[in-house]
mmCIF file of N, CA and C in Angstrom:
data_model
loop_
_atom_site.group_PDB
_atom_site.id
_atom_site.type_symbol
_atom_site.label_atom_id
_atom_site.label_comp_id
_atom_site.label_asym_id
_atom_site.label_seq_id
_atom_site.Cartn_x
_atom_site.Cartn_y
_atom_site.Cartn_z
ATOM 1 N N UNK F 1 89.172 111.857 129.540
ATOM 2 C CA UNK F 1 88.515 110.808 128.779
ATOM 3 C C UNK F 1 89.466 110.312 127.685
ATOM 4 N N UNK F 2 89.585 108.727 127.555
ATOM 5 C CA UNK F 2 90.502 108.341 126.562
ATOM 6 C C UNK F 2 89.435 107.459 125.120
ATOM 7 N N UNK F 3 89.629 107.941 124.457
ATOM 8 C CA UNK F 3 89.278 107.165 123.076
ATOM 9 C C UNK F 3 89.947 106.258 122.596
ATOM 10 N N UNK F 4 89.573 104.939 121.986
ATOM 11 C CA UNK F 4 90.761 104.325 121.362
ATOM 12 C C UNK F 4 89.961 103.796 119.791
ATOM 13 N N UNK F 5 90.644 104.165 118.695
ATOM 14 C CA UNK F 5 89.953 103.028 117.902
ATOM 15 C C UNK F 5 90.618 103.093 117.123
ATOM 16 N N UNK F 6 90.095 101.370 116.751
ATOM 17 C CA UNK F 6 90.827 100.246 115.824
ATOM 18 C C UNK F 6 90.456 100.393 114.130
ATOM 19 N N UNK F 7 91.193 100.172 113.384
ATOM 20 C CA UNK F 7 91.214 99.935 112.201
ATOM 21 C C UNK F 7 91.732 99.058 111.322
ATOM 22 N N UNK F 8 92.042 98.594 110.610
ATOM 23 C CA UNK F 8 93.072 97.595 109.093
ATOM 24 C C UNK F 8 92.603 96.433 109.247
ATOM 25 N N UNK F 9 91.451 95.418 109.785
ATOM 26 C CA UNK F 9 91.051 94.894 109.976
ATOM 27 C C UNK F 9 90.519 94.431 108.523
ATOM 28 N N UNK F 10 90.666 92.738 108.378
ATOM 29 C CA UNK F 10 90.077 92.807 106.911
ATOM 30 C C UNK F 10 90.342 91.124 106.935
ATOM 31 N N UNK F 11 89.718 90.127 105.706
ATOM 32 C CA UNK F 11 90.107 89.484 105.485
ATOM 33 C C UNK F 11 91.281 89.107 104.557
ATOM 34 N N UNK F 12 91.896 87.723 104.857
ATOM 35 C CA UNK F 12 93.208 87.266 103.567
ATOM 36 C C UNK F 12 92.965 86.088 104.145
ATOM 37 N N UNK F 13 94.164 85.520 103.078
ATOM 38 C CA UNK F 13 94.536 83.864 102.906
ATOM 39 C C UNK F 13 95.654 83.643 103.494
ATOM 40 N N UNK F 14 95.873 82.724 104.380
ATOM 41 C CA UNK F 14 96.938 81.970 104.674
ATOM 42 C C UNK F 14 98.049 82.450 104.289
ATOM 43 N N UNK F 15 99.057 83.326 104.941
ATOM 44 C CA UNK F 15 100.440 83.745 104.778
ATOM 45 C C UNK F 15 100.590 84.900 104.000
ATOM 46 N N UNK F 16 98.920 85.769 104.480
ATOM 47 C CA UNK F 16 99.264 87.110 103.678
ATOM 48 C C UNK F 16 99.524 88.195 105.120
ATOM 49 N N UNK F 17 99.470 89.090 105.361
ATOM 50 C CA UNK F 17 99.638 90.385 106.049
ATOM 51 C C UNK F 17 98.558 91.596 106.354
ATOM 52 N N UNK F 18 98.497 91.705 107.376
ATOM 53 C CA UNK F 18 97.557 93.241 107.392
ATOM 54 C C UNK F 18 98.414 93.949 108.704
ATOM 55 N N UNK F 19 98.031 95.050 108.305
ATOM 56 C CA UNK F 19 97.978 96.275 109.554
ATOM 57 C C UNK F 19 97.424 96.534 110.118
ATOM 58 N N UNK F 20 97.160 96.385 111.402
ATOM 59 C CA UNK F 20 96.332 97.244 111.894
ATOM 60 C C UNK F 20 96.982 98.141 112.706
ATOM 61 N N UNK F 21 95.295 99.324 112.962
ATOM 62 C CA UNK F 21 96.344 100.829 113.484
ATOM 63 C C UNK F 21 95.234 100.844 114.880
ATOM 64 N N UNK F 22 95.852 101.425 115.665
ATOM 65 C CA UNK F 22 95.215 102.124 116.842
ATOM 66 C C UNK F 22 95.340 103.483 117.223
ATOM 67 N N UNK F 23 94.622 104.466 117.163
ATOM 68 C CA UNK F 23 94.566 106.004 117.361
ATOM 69 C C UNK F 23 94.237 106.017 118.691
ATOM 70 N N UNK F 24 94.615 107.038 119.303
ATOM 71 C CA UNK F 24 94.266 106.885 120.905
ATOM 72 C C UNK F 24 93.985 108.407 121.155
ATOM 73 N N UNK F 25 93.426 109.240 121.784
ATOM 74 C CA UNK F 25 93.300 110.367 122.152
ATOM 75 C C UNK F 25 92.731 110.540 123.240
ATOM 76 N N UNK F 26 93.219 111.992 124.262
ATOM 77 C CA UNK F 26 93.041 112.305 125.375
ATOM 78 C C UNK F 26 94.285 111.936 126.019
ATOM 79 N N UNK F 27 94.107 111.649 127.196
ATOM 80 C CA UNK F 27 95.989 111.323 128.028
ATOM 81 C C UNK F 27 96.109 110.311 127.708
ATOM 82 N N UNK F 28 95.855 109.312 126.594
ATOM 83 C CA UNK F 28 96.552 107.833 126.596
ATOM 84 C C UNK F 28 97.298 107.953 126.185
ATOM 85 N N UNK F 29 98.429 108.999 125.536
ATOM 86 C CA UNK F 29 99.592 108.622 125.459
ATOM 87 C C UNK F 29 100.540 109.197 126.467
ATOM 88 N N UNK F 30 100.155 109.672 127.299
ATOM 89 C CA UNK F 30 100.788 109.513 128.779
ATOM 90 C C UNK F 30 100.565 109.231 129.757
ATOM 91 N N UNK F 31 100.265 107.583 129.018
ATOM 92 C CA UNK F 31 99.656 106.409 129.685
ATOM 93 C C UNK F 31 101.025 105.858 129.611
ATOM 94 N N UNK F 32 101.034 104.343 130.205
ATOM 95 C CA UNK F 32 102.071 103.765 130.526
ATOM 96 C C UNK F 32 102.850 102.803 129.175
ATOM 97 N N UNK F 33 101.369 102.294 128.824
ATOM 98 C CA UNK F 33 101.915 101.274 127.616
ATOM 99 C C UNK F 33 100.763 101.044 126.857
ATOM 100 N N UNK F 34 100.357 100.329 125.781
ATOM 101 C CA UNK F 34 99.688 99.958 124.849
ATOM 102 C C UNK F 34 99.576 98.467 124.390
ATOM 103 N N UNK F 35 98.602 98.646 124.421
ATOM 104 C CA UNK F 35 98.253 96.651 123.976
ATOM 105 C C UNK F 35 97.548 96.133 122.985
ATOM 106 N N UNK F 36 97.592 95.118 122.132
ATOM 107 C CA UNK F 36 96.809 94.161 121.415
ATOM 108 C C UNK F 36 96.084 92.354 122.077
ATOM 109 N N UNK F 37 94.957 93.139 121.862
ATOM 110 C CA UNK F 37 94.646 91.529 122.540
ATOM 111 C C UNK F 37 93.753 90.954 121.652
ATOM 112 N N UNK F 38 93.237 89.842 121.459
ATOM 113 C CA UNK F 38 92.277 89.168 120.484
ATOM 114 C C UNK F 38 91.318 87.983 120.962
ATOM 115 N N UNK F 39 89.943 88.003 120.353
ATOM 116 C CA UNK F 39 89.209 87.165 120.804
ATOM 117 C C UNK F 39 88.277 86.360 119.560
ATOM 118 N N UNK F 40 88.541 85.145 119.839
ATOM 119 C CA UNK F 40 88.008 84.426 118.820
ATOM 120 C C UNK F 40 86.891 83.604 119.422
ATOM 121 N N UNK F 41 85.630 83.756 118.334
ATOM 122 C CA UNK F 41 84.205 82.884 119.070
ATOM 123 C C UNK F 41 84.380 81.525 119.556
ATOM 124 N N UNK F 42 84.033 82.165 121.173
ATOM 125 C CA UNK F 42 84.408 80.876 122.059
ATOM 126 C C UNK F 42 85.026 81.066 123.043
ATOM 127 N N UNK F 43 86.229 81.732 122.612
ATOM 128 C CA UNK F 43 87.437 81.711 123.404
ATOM 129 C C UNK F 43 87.383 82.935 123.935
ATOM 130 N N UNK F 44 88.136 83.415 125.335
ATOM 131 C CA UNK F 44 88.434 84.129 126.120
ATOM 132 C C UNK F 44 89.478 84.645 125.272
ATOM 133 N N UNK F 45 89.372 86.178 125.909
ATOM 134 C CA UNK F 45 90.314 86.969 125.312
ATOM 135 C C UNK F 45 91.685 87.095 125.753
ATOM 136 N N UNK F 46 92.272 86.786 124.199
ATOM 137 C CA UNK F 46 93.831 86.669 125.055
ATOM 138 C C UNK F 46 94.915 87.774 124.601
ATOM 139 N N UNK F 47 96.087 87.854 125.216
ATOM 140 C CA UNK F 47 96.625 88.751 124.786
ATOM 141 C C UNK F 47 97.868 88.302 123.720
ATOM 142 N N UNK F 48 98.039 89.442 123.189
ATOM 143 C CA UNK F 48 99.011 89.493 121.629
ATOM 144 C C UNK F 48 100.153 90.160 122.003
ATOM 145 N N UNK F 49 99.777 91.774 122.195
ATOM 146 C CA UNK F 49 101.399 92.137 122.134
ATOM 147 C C UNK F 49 101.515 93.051 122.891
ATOM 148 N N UNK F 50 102.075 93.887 123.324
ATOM 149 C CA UNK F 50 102.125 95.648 124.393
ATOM 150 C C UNK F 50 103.521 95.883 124.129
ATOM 151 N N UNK F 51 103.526 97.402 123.632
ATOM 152 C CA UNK F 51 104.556 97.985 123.834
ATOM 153 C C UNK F 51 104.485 99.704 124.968
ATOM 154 N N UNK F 52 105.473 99.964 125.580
ATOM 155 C CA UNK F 52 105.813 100.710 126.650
ATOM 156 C C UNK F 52 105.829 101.758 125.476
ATOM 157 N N UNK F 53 105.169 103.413 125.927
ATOM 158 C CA UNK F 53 105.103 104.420 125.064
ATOM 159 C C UNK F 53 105.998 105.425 125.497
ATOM 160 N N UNK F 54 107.039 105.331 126.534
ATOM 161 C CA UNK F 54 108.209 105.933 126.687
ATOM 162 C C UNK F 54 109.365 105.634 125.757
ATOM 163 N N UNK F 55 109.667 104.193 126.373
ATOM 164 C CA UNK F 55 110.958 103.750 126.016
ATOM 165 C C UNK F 55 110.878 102.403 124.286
ATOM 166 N N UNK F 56 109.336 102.147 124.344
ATOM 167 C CA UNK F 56 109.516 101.291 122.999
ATOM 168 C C UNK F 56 109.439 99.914 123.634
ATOM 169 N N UNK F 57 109.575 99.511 124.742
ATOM 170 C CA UNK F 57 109.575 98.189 125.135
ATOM 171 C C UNK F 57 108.302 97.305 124.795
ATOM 172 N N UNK F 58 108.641 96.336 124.034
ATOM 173 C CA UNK F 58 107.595 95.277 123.170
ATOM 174 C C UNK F 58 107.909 93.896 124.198
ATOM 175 N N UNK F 59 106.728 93.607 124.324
ATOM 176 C CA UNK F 59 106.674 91.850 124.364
ATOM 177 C C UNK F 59 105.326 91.195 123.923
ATOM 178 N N UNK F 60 105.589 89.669 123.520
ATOM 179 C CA UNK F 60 104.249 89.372 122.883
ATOM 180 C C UNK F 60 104.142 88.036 122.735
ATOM 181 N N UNK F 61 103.250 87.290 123.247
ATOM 182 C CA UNK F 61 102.651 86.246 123.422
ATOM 183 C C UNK F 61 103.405 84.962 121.929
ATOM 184 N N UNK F 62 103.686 83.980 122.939
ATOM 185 C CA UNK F 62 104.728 83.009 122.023
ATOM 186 C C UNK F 62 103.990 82.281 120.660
ATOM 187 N N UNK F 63 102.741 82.439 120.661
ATOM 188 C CA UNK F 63 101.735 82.195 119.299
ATOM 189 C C UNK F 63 102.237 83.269 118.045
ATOM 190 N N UNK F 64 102.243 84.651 118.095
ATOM 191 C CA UNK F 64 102.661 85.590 117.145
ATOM 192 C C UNK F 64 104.078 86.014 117.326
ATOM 193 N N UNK F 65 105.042 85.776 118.299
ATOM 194 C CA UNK F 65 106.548 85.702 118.213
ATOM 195 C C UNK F 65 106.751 85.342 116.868
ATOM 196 N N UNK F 66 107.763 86.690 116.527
ATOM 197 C CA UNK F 66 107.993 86.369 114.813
ATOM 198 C C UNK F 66 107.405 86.432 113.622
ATOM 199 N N UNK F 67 106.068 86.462 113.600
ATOM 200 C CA UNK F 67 105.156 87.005 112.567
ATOM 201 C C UNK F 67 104.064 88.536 112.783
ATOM 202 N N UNK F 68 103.733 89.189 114.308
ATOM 203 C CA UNK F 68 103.577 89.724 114.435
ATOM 204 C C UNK F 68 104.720 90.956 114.616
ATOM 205 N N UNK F 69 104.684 92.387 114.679
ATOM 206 C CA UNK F 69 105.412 93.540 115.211
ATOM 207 C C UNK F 69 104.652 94.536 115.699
ATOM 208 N N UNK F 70 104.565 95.263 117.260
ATOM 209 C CA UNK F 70 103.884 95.999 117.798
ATOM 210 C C UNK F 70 104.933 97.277 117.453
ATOM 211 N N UNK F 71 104.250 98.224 116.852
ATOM 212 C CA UNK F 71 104.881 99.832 116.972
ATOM 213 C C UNK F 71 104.182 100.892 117.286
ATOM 214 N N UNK F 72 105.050 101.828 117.409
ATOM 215 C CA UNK F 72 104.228 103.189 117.739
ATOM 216 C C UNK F 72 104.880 104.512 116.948
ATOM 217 N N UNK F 73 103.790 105.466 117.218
ATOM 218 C CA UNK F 73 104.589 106.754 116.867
ATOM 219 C C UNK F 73 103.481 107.974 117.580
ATOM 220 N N UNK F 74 104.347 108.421 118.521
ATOM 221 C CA UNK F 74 103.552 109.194 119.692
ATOM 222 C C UNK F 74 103.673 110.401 118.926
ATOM 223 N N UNK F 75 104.119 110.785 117.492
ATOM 224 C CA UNK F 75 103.565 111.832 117.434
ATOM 225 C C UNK F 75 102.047 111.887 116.527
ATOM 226 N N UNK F 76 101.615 110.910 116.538
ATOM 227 C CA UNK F 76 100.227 110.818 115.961
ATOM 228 C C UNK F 76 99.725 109.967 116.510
ATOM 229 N N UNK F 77 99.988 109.541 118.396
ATOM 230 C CA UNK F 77 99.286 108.920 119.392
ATOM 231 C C UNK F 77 98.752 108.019 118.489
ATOM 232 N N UNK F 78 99.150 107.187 118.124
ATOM 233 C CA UNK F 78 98.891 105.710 117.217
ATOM 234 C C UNK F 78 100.097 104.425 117.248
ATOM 235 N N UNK F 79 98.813 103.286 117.820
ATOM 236 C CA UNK F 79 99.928 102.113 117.767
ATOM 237 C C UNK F 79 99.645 101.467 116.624
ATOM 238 N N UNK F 80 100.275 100.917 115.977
ATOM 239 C CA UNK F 80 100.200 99.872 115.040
ATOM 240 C C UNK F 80 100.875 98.119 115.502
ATOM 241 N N UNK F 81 99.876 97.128 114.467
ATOM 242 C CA UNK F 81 100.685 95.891 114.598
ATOM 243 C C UNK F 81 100.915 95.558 113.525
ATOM 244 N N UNK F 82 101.456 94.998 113.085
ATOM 245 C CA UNK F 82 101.862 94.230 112.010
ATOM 246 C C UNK F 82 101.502 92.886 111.874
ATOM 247 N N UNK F 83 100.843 92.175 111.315
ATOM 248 C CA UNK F 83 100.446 91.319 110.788
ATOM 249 C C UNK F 83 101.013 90.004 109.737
ATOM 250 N N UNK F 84 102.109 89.292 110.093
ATOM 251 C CA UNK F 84 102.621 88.650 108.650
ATOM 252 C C UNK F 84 102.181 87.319 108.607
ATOM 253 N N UNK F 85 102.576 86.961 108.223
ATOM 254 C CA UNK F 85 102.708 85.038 107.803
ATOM 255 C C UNK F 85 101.212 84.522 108.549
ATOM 256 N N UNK F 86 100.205 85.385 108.589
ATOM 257 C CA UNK F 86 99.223 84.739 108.999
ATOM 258 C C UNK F 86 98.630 83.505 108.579
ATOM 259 N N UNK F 87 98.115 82.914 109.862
ATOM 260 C CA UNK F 87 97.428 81.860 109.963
ATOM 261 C C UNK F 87 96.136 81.595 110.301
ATOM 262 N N UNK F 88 95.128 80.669 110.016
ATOM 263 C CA UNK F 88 93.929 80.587 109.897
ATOM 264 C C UNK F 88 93.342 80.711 111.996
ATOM 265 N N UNK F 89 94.454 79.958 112.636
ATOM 266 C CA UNK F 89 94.135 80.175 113.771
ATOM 267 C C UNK F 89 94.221 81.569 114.462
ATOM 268 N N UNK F 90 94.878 82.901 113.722
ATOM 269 C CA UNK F 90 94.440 84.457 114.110
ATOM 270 C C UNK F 90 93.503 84.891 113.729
ATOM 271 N N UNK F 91 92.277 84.222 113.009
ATOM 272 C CA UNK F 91 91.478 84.851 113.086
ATOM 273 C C UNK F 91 90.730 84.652 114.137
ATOM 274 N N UNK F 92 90.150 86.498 114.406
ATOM 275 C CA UNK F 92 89.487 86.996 115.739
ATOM 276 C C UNK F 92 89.153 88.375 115.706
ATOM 277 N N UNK F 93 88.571 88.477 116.769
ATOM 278 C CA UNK F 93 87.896 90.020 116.496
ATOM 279 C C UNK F 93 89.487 90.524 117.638
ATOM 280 N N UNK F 94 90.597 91.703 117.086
ATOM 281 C CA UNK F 94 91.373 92.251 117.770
ATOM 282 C C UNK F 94 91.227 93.733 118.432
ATOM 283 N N UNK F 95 91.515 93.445 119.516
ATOM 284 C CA UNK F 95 91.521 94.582 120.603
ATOM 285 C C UNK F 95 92.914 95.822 120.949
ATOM 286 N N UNK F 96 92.467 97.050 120.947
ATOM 287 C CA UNK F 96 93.501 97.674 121.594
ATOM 288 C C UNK F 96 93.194 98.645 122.613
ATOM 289 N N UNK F 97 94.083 98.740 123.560
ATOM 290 C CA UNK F 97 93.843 98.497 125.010
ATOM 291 C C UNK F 97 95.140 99.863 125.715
ATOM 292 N N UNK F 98 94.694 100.635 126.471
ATOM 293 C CA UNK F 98 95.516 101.256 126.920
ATOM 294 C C UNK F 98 95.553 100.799 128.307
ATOM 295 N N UNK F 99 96.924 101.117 129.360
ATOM 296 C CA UNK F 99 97.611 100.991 130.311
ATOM 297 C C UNK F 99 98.024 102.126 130.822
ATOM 298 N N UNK F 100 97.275 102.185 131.752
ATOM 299 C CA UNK F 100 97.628 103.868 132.290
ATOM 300 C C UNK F 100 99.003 103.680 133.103
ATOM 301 N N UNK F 101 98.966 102.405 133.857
ATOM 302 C CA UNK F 101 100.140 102.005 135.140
ATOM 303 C C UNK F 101 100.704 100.999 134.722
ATOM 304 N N UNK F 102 101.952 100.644 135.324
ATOM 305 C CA UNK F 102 102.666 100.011 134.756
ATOM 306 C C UNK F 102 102.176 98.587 135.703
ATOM 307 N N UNK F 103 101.311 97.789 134.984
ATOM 308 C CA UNK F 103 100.739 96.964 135.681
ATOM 309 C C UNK F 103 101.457 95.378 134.596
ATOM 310 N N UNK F 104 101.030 94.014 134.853
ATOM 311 C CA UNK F 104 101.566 93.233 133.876
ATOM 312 C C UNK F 104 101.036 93.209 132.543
ATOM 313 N N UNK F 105 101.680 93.364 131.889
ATOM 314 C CA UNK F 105 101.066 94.036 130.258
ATOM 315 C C UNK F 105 100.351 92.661 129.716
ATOM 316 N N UNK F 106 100.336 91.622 129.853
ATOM 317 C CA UNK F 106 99.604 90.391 129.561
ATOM 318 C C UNK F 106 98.594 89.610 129.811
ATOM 319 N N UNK F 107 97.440 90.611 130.905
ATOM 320 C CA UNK F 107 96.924 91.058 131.517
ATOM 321 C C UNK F 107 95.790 91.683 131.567
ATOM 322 N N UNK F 108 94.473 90.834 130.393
ATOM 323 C CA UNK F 108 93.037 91.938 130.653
ATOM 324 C C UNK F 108 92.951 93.253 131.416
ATOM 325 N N UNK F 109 93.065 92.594 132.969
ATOM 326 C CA UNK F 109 92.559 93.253 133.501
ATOM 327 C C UNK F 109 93.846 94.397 134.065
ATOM 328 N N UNK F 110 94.654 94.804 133.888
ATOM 329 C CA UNK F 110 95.792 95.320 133.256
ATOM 330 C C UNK F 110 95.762 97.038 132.828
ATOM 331 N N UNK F 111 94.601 96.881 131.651
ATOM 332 C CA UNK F 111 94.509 97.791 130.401
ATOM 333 C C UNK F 111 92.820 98.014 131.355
ATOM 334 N N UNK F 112 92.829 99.899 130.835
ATOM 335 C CA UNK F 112 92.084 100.673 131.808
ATOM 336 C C UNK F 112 90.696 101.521 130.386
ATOM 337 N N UNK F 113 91.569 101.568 129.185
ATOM 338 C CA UNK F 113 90.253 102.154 127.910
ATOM 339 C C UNK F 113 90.879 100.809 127.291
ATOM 340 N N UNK F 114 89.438 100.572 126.369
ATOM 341 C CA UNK F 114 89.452 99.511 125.107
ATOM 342 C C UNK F 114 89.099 100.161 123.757
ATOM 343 N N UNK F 115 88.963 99.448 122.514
ATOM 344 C CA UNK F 115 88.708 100.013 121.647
ATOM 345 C C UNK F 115 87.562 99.028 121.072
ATOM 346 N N UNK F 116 86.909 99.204 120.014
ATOM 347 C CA UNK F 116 85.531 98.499 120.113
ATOM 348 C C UNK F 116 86.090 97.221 119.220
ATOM 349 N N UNK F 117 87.591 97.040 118.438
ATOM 350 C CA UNK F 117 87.843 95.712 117.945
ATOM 351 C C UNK F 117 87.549 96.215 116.451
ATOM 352 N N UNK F 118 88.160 95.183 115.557
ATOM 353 C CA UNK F 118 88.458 94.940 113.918
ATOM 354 C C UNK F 118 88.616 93.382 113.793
ATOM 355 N N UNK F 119 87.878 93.064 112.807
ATOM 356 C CA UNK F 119 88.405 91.967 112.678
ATOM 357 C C UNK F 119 88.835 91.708 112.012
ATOM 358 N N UNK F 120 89.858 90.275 112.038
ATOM 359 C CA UNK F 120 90.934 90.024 111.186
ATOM 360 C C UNK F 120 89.792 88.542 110.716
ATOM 361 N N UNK F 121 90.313 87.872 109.320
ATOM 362 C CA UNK F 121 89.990 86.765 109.290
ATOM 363 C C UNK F 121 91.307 86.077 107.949
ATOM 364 N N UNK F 122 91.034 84.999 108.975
ATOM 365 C CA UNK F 122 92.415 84.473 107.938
ATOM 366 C C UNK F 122 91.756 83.164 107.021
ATOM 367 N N UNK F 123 91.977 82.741 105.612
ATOM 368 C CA UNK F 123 91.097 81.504 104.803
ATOM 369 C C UNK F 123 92.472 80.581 104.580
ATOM 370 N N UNK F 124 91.963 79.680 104.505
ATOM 371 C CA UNK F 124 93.109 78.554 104.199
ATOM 372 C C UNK F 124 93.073 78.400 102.936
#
């Protein structure tokens, strides 16, 4: 059984920063990779960022290129993102998502446990 949950979730203004963290327990961290995805009322859920929990391999959706950073540290089975130069259009309720197989990380249906979401909200 894998657990995942989200935290650092909070509001700010226009071009401030948050963290958020993801704790994972049970075999998700010898799972394949790790993900952030986000959903804003209305919209289908899309994806943000995944990094590979072997080797560190990050990629991430061309909206947060450059203001976001996906990390990890497998010795406290926790991913983190980084949050910067936010904008009013990230706000959303954000998801983190484990990958047991190395399936396309950009990819709902992809990611095999979820976590119940944090939300971010950004004010102009």
């Amino acid at each position: 059984q894998v657990q995942v949950v989200e935290s650092g979730g909070g509001s700010v203004q226009a071009g401030g920063s948050l963290r958020l963290s993801c704790a994972a327990s049970g075999r998700a961290f010898s799972s394949y990779g790790m993900g952030w995805f986000r959903q804003a009322p209305g919209k289908e859920r899309e994806f943000v960022a995944a990094i590979t929990l072997s080797v560190g391999r990050t990629n991430y959706a061309d909206s947060v290129q450059g203001r976001f950073t996906i990390s990890r540290d497998n010795a406290k089975n926790t991913v983190y993102l980084q949050l910067n130069s936010l904008k009013p259009e990230d706000t959303a309720v954000y998801y983190c998502a484990v990958r047991i197989y190395s399936r396309p990380y950009n990819r709902v249906d992809s990611y095999d446990y979820w976590g119940q979401g944090t939300q971010v909200t950004v004010s102009s």
